[in-house]
Amino acid sequence: GAVVSQHPSWVICKSGTSVKIECRSLDFQATTMFWYRQFPKQSLMLMATSNEGSKATYEQGVEKDKFLINHASLTLSTLTVTSAHPEDSSFYICSARDPGTSGSPDTQYFGPGTRLTVL
Amino acid sequence: AQSVSQHNHHVILSEAASLELGCNYSYGGTVNLFWYVQYPGQHLQLLLKYFSGDPLVKGIKGFEAEFIKSKFSFNLRKPSVQWSDTAEYFCAVILFSGGYNKLIFGAGTRLAVHP
């Protein structure tokens, strides 16, 4: 199947700093990528949908000025957590949508996630 | 609001036991259905998916799921589990809404298989 990578896999930062997380589709072009947040022992919550070349679409309750998303190319989307605080500590997961063959509904492939700890 | 419900949060089985994990969704429109698995320390992997056609779909590692439209259900089954099936299982639904598709996850079911 398609492969999606994330970098870094974990990061520890001080409160008030910004952290950038990269998501790459390695063997396919992804016009759409998604960013999720997973709290311990809970499910994935969609934060935003990232479309190449246009603004991201944020889910209700997600601060777009705090979680900046850039999808500059068909294989790369970045999530920047600005002025991070301890409550932003979480597991952030991206996925990329593989358009598949013509006429076939798409499937999302997930990255391994990035664990962010804000001190 | 659209939602996905997984009935069992924790399931404990012995090896060779049969498995059925429940999944129900609340949405009357067109849906695509998925089961994902997350092994300890690993990322989400697709087990199987249903888009259309035969409502009984077979996935990897001996898993299968049945889509019952009248019950809004998509239960996951495996006739004989192995210790290596210990993982967390997520049911997910893609909703076609407002020009873009959104993947909605259930809360997950943590499966522990004892040798």
mmCIF file of C-alpha atoms in Angstrom, chain B:
data_model
loop_
_atom_site.group_PDB
_atom_site.id
_atom_site.type_symbol
_atom_site.label_atom_id
_atom_site.label_comp_id
_atom_site.label_asym_id
_atom_site.label_seq_id
_atom_site.Cartn_x
_atom_site.Cartn_y
_atom_site.Cartn_z
ATOM 1 C CA ALA B 1 -24.537 14.995 14.007
ATOM 2 C CA GLN B 2 -22.952 12.108 12.173
ATOM 3 C CA SER B 3 -21.210 9.616 14.433
ATOM 4 C CA VAL B 4 -19.623 6.198 14.559
ATOM 5 C CA SER B 5 -20.214 3.926 17.545
ATOM 6 C CA GLN B 6 -18.113 0.985 18.571
ATOM 7 C CA HIS B 7 -19.882 -1.012 21.223
ATOM 8 C CA ASN B 8 -16.960 -2.692 22.920
ATOM 9 C CA HIS B 9 -14.119 -0.641 24.315
ATOM 10 C CA HIS B 10 -12.128 -3.600 25.570
ATOM 11 C CA VAL B 11 -12.271 -7.217 24.445
ATOM 12 C CA ILE B 12 -10.229 -10.055 25.885
ATOM 13 C CA LEU B 13 -10.083 -13.382 24.084
ATOM 14 C CA SER B 14 -8.085 -16.562 24.113
ATOM 15 C CA GLU B 15 -6.279 -17.706 21.003
ATOM 16 C CA ALA B 16 -8.511 -19.539 18.504
ATOM 17 C CA ALA B 17 -11.640 -17.832 19.808
ATOM 18 C CA SER B 18 -13.920 -16.126 17.329
ATOM 19 C CA LEU B 19 -14.083 -12.352 17.185
ATOM 20 C CA GLU B 20 -16.845 -9.933 16.334
ATOM 21 C CA LEU B 21 -16.479 -6.202 16.906
ATOM 22 C CA GLY B 22 -19.535 -4.052 16.471
ATOM 23 C CA CYS B 23 -19.698 -0.792 14.551
ATOM 24 C CA ASN B 24 -22.732 1.366 13.867
ATOM 25 C CA TYR B 25 -22.925 4.704 12.143
ATOM 26 C CA SER B 26 -25.553 7.382 12.098
ATOM 27 C CA TYR B 27 -25.831 8.890 8.651
ATOM 28 C CA GLY B 28 -28.480 8.363 6.036
ATOM 29 C CA GLY B 29 -26.489 9.308 2.985
ATOM 30 C CA THR B 30 -23.794 7.623 0.967
ATOM 31 C CA VAL B 31 -21.001 6.226 3.090
ATOM 32 C CA ASN B 32 -17.790 4.354 2.572
ATOM 33 C CA LEU B 33 -16.790 2.152 5.493
ATOM 34 C CA PHE B 34 -13.396 1.154 6.831
ATOM 35 C CA TRP B 35 -11.750 -0.819 9.562
ATOM 36 C CA TYR B 36 -8.287 0.248 10.627
ATOM 37 C CA VAL B 37 -5.947 -1.511 13.046
ATOM 38 C CA GLN B 38 -3.259 0.036 15.226
ATOM 39 C CA TYR B 39 -0.754 -2.445 16.606
ATOM 40 C CA PRO B 40 1.149 -1.409 19.732
ATOM 41 C CA GLY B 41 3.633 1.303 18.847
ATOM 42 C CA GLN B 42 2.678 1.325 15.191
ATOM 43 C CA HIS B 43 0.605 3.542 12.954
ATOM 44 C CA LEU B 44 -2.869 2.940 11.638
ATOM 45 C CA GLN B 45 -3.158 0.330 8.937
ATOM 46 C CA LEU B 46 -6.116 -0.373 6.699
ATOM 47 C CA LEU B 47 -7.703 -3.763 7.364
ATOM 48 C CA LEU B 48 -10.536 -3.609 4.889
ATOM 49 C CA LYS B 49 -12.981 -1.265 3.242
ATOM 50 C CA TYR B 50 -16.442 -1.274 1.744
ATOM 51 C CA PHE B 51 -17.443 1.034 -1.070
ATOM 52 C CA SER B 52 -20.168 -0.828 -2.957
ATOM 53 C CA GLY B 53 -21.140 -4.253 -4.246
ATOM 54 C CA ASP B 54 -20.928 -7.391 -2.140
ATOM 55 C CA PRO B 55 -21.684 -6.329 1.453
ATOM 56 C CA LEU B 56 -19.363 -9.014 2.807
ATOM 57 C CA VAL B 57 -15.828 -7.785 2.371
ATOM 58 C CA LYS B 58 -12.645 -9.647 3.094
ATOM 59 C CA GLY B 59 -9.536 -7.919 4.310
ATOM 60 C CA ILE B 60 -6.024 -8.762 5.286
ATOM 61 C CA LYS B 61 -5.005 -11.281 7.952
ATOM 62 C CA GLY B 62 -8.233 -13.258 7.760
ATOM 63 C CA PHE B 63 -10.547 -10.422 8.777
ATOM 64 C CA GLU B 64 -13.895 -9.787 7.169
ATOM 65 C CA ALA B 65 -16.736 -7.353 7.703
ATOM 66 C CA GLU B 66 -20.364 -7.261 6.722
ATOM 67 C CA PHE B 67 -22.222 -4.114 5.748
ATOM 68 C CA ILE B 68 -25.878 -4.264 6.724
ATOM 69 C CA LYS B 69 -27.483 -1.112 5.402
ATOM 70 C CA SER B 70 -30.777 -1.581 7.230
ATOM 71 C CA LYS B 71 -28.946 -1.744 10.542
ATOM 72 C CA PHE B 72 -26.368 0.951 9.726
ATOM 73 C CA SER B 73 -23.774 -1.574 10.814
ATOM 74 C CA PHE B 74 -20.362 -2.737 9.646
ATOM 75 C CA ASN B 75 -19.196 -5.402 12.094
ATOM 76 C CA LEU B 76 -15.709 -6.861 11.940
ATOM 77 C CA ARG B 77 -15.214 -10.607 12.280
ATOM 78 C CA LYS B 78 -12.453 -13.166 12.430
ATOM 79 C CA PRO B 79 -13.192 -16.866 12.989
ATOM 80 C CA SER B 80 -10.028 -17.631 14.953
ATOM 81 C CA VAL B 81 -7.877 -14.933 16.538
ATOM 82 C CA GLN B 82 -4.163 -15.132 17.187
ATOM 83 C CA TRP B 83 -1.987 -13.515 19.818
ATOM 84 C CA SER B 84 -0.615 -11.237 17.087
ATOM 85 C CA ASP B 85 -4.090 -9.753 16.616
ATOM 86 C CA THR B 86 -3.666 -7.864 19.878
ATOM 87 C CA ALA B 87 -4.201 -4.266 18.828
ATOM 88 C CA GLU B 88 -6.680 -1.435 18.772
ATOM 89 C CA TYR B 89 -9.323 -1.537 16.070
ATOM 90 C CA PHE B 90 -11.058 1.523 14.677
ATOM 91 C CA CYS B 91 -14.161 1.632 12.569
ATOM 92 C CA ALA B 92 -14.389 4.654 10.289
ATOM 93 C CA VAL B 93 -16.843 6.147 7.872
ATOM 94 C CA ILE B 94 -16.256 8.566 5.054
ATOM 95 C CA LEU B 95 -19.091 11.004 4.747
ATOM 96 C CA PHE B 96 -19.617 12.745 1.454
ATOM 97 C CA SER B 97 -20.533 16.253 2.457
ATOM 98 C CA GLY B 98 -20.130 19.773 1.204
ATOM 99 C CA GLY B 99 -17.727 19.056 -1.607
ATOM 100 C CA TYR B 100 -15.124 17.184 0.378
ATOM 101 C CA ASN B 101 -15.007 13.865 2.133
ATOM 102 C CA LYS B 102 -14.450 13.507 5.838
ATOM 103 C CA LEU B 103 -13.311 10.395 7.692
ATOM 104 C CA ILE B 104 -15.074 9.935 11.009
ATOM 105 C CA PHE B 105 -13.633 7.456 13.501
ATOM 106 C CA GLY B 106 -15.240 5.422 16.209
ATOM 107 C CA ALA B 107 -13.743 5.435 19.684
ATOM 108 C CA GLY B 108 -11.831 2.228 19.061
ATOM 109 C CA THR B 109 -11.860 -1.249 20.556
ATOM 110 C CA ARG B 110 -8.816 -2.527 22.349
ATOM 111 C CA LEU B 111 -8.393 -6.267 21.759
ATOM 112 C CA ALA B 112 -6.144 -8.397 23.907
ATOM 113 C CA VAL B 113 -5.572 -12.002 22.840
ATOM 114 C CA HIS B 114 -4.084 -14.366 25.406
ATOM 115 C CA PRO B 115 -2.064 -17.395 24.324
#
